[in-house]
Coordinates of N, CA and C in Angstrom, one line a residue:
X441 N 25.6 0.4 -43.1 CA 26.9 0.2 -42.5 C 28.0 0.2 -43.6
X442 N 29.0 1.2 -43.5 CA 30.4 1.2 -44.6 C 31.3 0.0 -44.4
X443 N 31.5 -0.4 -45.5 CA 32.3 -1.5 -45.8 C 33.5 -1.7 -44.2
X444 N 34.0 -0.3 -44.4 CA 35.2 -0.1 -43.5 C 34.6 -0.9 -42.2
X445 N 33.4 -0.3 -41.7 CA 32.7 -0.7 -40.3 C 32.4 -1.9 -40.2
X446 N 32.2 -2.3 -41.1 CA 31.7 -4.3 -40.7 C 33.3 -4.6 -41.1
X447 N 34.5 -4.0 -41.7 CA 35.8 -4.3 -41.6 C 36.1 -4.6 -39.9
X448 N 36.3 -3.5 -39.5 CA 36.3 -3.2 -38.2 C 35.8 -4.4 -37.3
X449 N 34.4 -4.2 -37.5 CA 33.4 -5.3 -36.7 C 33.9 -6.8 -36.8
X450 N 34.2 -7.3 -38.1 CA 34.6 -8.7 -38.4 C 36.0 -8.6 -37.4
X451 N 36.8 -8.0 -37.7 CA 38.5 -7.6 -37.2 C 38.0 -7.8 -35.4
X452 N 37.2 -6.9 -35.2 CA 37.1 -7.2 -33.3 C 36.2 -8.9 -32.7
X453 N 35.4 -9.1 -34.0 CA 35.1 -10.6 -33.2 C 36.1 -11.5 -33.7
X454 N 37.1 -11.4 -35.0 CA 38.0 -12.3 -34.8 C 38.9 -12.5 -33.6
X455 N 39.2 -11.2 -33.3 CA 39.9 -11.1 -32.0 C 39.8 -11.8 -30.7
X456 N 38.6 -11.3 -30.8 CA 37.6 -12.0 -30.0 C 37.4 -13.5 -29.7
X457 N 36.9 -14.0 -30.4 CA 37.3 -15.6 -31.0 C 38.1 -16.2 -30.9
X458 N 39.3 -15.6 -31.5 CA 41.0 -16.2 -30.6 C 41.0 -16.3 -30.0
X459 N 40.8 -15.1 -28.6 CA 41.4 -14.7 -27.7 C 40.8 -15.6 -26.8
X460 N 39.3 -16.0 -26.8 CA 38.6 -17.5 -25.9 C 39.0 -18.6 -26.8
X461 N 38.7 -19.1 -28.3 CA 38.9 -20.4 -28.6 C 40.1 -20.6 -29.2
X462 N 40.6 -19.8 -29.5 CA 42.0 -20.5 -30.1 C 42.2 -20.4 -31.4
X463 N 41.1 -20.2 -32.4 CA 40.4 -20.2 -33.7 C 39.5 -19.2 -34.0
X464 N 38.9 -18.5 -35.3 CA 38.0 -18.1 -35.8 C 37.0 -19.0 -36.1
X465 N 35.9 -17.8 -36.5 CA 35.2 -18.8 -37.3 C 35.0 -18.6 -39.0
X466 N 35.5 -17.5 -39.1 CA 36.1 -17.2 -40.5 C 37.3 -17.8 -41.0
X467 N 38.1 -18.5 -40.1 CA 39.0 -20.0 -40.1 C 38.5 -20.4 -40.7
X468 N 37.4 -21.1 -39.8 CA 36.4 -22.6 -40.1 C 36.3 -22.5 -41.4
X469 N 35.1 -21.4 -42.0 CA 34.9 -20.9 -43.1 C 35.7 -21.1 -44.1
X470 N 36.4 -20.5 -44.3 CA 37.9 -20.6 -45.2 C 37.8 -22.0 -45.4
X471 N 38.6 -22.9 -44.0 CA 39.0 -24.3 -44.2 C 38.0 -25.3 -44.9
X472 N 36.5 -25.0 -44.4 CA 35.8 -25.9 -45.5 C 35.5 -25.1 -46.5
X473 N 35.0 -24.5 -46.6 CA 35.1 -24.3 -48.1 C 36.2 -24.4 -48.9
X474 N 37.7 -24.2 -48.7 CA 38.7 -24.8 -49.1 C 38.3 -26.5 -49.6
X475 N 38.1 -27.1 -48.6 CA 38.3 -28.4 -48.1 C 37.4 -28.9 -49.4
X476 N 36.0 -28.1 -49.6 CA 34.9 -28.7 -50.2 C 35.1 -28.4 -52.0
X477 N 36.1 -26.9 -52.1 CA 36.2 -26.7 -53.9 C 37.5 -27.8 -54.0
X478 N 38.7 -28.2 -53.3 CA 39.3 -29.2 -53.5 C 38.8 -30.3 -54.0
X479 N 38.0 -30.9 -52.6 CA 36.8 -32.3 -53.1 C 36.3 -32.3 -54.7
X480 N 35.4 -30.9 -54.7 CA 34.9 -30.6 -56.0 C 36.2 -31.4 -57.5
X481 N 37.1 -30.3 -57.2 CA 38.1 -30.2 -58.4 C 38.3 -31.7 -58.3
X482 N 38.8 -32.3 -57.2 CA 39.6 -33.7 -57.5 C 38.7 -34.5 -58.3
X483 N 37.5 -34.7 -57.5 CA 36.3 -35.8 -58.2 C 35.8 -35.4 -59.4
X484 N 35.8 -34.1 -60.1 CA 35.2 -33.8 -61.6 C 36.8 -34.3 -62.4
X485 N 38.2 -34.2 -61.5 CA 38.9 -34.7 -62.6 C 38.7 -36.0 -63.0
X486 N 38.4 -36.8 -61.5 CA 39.0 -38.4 -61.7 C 37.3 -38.7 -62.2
X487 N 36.5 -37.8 -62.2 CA 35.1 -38.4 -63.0 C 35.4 -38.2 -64.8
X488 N 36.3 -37.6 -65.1 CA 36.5 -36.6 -66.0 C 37.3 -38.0 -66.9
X489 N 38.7 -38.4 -66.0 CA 39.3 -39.7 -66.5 C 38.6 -40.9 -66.6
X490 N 37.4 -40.7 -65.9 CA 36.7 -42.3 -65.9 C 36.4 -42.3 -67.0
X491 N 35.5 -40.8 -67.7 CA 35.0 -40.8 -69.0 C 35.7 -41.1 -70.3
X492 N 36.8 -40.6 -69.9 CA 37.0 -40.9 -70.9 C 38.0 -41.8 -71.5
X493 N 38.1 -42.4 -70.3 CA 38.6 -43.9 -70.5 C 37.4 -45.0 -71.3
X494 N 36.7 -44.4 -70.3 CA 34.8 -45.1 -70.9 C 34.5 -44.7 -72.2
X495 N 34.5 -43.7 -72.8 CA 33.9 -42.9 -74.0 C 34.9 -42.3 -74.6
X496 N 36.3 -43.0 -75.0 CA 37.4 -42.1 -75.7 C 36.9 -41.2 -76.8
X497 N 36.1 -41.5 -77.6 CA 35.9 -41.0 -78.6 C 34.8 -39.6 -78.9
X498 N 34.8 -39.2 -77.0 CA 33.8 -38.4 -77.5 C 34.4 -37.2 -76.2
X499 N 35.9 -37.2 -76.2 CA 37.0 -36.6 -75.2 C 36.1 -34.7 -75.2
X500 N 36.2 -34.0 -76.8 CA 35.7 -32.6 -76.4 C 34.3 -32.8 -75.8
X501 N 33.2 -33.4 -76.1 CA 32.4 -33.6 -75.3 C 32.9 -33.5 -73.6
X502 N 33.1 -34.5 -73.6 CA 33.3 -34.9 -71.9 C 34.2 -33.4 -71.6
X503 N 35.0 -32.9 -71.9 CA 35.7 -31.9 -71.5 C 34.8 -30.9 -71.5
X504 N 34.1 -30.7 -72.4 CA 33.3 -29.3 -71.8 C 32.0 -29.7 -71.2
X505 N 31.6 -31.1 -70.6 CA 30.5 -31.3 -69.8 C 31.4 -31.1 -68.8
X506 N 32.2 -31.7 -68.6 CA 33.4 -31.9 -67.0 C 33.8 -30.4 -66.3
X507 N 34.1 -29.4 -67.4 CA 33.7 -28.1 -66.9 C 32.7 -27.7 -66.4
X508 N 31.8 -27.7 -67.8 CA 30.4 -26.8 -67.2 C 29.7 -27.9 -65.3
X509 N 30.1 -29.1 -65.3 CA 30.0 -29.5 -64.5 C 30.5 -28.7 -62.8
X510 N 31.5 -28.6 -62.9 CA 32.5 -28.0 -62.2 C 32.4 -26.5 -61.9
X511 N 32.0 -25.7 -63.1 CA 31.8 -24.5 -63.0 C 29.7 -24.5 -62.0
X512 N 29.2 -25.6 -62.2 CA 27.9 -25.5 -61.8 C 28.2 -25.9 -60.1
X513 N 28.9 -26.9 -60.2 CA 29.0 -27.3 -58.6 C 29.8 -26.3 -57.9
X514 N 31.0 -25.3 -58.2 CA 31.1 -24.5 -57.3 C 30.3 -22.8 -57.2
X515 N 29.6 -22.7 -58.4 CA 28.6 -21.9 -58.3 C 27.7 -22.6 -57.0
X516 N 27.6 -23.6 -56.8 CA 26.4 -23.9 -56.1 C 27.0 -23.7 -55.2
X517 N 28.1 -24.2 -54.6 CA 29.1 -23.7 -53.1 C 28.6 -22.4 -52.9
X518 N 29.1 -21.5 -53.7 CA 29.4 -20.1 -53.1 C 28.0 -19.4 -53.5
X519 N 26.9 -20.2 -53.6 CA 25.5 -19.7 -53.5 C 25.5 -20.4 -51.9
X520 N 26.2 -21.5 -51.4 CA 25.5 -21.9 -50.1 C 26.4 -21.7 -49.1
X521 N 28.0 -20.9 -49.3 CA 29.0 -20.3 -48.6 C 28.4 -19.2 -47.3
X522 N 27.2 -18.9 -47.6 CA 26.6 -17.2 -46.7 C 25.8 -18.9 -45.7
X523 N 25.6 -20.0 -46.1 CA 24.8 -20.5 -45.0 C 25.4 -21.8 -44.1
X524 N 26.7 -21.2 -45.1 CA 27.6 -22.6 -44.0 C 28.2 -21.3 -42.9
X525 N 28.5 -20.2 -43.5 CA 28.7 -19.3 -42.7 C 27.9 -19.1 -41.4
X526 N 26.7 -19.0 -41.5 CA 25.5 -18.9 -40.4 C 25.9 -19.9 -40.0
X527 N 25.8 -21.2 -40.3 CA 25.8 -23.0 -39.5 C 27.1 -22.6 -38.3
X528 N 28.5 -21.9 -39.2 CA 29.3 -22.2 -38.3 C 29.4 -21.1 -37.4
X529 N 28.9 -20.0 -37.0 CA 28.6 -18.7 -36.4 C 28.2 -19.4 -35.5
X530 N 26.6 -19.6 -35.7 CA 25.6 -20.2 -34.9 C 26.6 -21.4 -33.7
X531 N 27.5 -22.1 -34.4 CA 27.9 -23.1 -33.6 C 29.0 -23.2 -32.8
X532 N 29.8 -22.0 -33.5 CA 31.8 -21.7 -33.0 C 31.1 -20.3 -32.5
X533 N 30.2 -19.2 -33.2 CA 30.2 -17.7 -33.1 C 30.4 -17.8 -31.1
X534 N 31.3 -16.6 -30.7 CA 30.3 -15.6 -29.5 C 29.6 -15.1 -29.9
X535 N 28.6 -15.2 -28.7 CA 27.3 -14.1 -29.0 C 27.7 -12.7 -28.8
X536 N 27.3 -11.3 -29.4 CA 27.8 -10.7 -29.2 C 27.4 -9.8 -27.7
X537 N 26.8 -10.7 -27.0 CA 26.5 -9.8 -25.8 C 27.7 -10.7 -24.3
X538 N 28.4 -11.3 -24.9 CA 29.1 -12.4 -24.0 C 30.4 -11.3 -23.9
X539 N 30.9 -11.2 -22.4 CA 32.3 -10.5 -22.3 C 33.1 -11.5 -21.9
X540 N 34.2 -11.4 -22.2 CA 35.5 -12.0 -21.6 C 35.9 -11.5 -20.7
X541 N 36.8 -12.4 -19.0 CA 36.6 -11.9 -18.2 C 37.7 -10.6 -18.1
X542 N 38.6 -11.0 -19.3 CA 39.7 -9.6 -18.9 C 39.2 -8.6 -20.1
X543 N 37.6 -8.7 -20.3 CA 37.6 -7.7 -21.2 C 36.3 -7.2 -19.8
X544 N 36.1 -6.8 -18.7 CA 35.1 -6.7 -18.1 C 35.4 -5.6 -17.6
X545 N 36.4 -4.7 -17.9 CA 36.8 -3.4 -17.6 C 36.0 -2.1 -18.5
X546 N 35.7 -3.0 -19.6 CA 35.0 -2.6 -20.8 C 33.5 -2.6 -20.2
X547 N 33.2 -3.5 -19.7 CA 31.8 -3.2 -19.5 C 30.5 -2.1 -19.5
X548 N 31.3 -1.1 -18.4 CA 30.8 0.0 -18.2 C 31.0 1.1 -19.4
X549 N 30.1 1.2 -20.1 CA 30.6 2.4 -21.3 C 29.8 3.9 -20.7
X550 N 30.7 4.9 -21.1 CA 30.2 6.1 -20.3 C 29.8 7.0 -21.1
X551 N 29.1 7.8 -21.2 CA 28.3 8.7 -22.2 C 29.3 9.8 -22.3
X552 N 29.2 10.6 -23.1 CA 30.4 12.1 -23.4 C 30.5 13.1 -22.0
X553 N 28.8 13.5 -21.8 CA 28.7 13.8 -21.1 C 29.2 13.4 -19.2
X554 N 29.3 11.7 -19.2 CA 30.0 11.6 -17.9 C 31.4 11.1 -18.5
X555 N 32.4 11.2 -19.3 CA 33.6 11.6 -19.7 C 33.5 12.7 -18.9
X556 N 33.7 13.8 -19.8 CA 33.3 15.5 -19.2 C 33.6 15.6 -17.6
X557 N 32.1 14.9 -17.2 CA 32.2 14.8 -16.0 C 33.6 14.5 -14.8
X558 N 33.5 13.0 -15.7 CA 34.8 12.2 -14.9 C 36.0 13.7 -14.8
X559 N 36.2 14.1 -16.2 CA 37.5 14.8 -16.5 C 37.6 16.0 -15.8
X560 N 36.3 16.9 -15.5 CA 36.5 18.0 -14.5 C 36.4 17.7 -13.2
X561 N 36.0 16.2 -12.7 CA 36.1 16.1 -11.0 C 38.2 15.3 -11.2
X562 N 38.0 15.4 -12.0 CA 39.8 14.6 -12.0 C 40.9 16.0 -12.1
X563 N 40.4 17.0 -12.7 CA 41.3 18.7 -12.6 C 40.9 19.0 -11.8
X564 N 39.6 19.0 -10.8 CA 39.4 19.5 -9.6 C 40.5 18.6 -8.6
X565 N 40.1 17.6 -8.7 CA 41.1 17.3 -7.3 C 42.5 17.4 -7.1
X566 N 42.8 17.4 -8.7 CA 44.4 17.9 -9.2 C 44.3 18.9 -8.9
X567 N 43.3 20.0 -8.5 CA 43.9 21.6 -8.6 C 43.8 21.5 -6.8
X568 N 42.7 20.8 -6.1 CA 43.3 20.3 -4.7 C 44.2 20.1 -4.2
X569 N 45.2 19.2 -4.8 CA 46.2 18.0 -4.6 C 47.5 19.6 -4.5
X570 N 47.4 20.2 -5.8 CA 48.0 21.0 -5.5 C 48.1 22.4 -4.7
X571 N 47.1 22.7 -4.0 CA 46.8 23.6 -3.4 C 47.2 23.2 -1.7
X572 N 47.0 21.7 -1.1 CA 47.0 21.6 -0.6 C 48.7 21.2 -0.2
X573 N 49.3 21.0 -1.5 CA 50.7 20.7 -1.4 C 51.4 22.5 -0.6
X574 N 51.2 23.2 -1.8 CA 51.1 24.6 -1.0 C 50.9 25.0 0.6
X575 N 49.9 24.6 0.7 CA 49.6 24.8 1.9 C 50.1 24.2 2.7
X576 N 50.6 23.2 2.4 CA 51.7 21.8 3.7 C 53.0 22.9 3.4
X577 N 53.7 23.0 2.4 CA 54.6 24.0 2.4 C 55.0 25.1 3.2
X578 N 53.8 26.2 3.2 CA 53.5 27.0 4.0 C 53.3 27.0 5.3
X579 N 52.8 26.0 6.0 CA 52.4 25.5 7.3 C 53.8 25.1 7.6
X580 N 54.4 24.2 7.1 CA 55.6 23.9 7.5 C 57.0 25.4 7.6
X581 N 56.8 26.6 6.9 CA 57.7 27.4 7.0 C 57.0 28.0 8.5
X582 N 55.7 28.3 8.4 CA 55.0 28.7 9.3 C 56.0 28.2 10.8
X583 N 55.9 26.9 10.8 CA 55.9 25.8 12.2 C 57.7 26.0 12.3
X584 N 58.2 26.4 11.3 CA 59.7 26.7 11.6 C 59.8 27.9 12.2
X585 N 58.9 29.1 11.4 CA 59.2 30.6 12.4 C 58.6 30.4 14.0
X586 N 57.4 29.6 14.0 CA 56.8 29.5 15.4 C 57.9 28.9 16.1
X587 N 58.7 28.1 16.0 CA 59.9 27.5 16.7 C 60.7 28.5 17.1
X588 N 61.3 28.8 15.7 CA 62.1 29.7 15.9 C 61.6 31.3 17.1
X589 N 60.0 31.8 17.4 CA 59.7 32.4 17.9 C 59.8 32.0 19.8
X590 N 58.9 30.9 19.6 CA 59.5 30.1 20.9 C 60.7 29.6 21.4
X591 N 62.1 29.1 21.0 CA 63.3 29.8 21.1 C 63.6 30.8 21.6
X592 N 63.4 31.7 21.1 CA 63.8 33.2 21.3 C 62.7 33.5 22.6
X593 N 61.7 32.8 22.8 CA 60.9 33.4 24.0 C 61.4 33.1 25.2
X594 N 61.7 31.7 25.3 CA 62.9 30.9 26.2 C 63.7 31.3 26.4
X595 N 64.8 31.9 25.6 CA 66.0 32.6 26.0 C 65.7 33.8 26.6
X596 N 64.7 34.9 26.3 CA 64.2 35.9 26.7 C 63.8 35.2 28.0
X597 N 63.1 34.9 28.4 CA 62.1 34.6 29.9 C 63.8 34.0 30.5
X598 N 64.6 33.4 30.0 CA 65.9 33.0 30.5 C 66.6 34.2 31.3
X599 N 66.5 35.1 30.6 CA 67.9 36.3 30.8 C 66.8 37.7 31.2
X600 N 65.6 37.5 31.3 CA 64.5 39.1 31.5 C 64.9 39.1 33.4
X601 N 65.0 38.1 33.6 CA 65.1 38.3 34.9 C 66.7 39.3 35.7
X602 N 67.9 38.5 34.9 CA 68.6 39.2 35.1 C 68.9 41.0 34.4
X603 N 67.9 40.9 33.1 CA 67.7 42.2 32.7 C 66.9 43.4 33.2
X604 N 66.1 42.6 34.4 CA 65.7 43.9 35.0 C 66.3 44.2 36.1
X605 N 67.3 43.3 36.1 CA 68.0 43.8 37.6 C 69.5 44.5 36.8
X606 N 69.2 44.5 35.7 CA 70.8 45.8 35.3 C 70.0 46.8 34.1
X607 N 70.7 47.2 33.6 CA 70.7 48.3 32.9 C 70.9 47.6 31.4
X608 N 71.0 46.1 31.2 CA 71.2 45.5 29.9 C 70.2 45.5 29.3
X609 N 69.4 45.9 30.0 CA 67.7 45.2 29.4 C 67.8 46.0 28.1
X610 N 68.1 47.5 28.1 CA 67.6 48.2 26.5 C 68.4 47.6 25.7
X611 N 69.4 47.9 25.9 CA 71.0 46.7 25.2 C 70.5 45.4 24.5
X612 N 69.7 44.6 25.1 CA 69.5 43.4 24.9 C 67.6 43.2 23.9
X613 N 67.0 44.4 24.2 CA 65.7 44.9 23.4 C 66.4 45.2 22.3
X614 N 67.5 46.0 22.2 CA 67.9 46.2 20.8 C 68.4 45.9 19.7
X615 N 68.8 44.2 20.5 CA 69.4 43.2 19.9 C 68.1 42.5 19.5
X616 N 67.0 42.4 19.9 CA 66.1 41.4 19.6 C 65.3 42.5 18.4
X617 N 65.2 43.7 18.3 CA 64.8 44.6 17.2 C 65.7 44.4 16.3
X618 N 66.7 44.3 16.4 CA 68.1 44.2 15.2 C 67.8 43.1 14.8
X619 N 67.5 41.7 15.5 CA 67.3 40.2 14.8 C 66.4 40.7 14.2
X620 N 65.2 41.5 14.5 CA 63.6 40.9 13.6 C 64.1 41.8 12.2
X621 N 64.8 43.2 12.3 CA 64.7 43.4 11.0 C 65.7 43.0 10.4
X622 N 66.4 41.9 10.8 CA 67.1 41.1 9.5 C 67.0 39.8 8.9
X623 N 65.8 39.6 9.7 CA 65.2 38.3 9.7 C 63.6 38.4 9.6
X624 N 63.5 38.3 8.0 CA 62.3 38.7 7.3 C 61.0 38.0 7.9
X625 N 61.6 36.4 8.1 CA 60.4 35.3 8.9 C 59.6 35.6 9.7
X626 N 60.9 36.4 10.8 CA 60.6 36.8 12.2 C 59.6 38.0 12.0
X627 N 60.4 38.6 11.0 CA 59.0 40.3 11.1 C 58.0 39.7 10.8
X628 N 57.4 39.2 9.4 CA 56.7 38.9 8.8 C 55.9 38.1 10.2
X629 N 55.6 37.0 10.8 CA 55.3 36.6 12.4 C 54.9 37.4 12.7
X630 N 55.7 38.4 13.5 CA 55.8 39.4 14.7 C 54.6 40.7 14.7
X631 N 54.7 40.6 13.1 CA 53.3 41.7 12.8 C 51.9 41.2 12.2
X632 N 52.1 40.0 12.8 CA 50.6 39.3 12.3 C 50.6 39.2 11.6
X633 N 51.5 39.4 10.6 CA 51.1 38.8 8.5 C 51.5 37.3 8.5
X634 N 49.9 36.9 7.8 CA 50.6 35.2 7.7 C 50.5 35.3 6.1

């Protein structure tokens, strides 16, 4: 695993960790070990003053035991830093198989292949959605000429009667040939083209 990836990885269970307790556990971490090279430093000084209140006379001595002291005990820390780390994982850690409940959308992970999938039944029904928009369009001009045809059949069955009792009848056929060819809807109807 590249450095970057367990970057990554640490960065989403800290996240993590907040977002249920409130804290990390690379907090924790931090804080004692903080807590414990402080301890360290204070007690090798004031063991450091004891000495040499006790043994003035032998001050470079005590000063480079009081180091190498110091330099030994936090060597020992940060040889046992990877198992306070474990102690406090083990005790504050999520496990990593635990979800959070507003992370439960996540759950389901989907392979490339049903991506893919998902994404061609999602342009299919969009190419639906729109085809059928069309078609409401069209139905609806449709349902306007059909009116408009029934109208005109009404007024005809209105006035056929008095047109076969005169001589208006061609007069009035002529008028209904002159509407259709100036009224594209009506032809287009009238000759069966839908």
């Amino acid at each position: 695993m590249s450095n970057n990836q367990k970057e990554d990885i640490d960065f989403v269970k800290d996240m993590y960790e907040l977002q249920l307790l409130g804290f990390t556990t690379r907090n924790i971490n931090e804080y004692v070990d903080d807590s414990l090279r402080e301890n360290i430093r204070v007690n090798t000084v004031s063991l450091k003053k004891t000495l040499l209140n006790t043994f003035s006379n032998s001050a470079q001595v005590i000063e480079i035991a009081t180091q190498k002291f110091l330099d030994e005990a936090l060597d020992v820390l940060n040889k046992q830093s990877d198992q306070l780390k474990s102690v406090v994982d083990d005790f504050f850690g999520i496990p990593s198989n635990m979800l959070l409940p507003e992370d439960e959308g996540q759950s389901r992970q989907f392979t490339l292949q049903e991506e893919q999938d998902i994404d061609r039944e999602i342009q299919h029904l969009q190419d639906r959605y729109k085809r059928a928009c069309f078609m409401e369009d069209y139905i609806k001009k449709e349902i306007t000429i059909i009116e408009k045809v029934k109208k005109l059949q009404l007024e005809l069955e209105e006035i056929r009667p008095e047109c076969f009792e005169s001589e208006k009848y061609d007069k009035i056929e002529d008028i209904c040939t002159d509407f259709t060819h100036r009224n594209s809807d009506f032809k287009l109807y009238s000759s069966g083209t839908t």
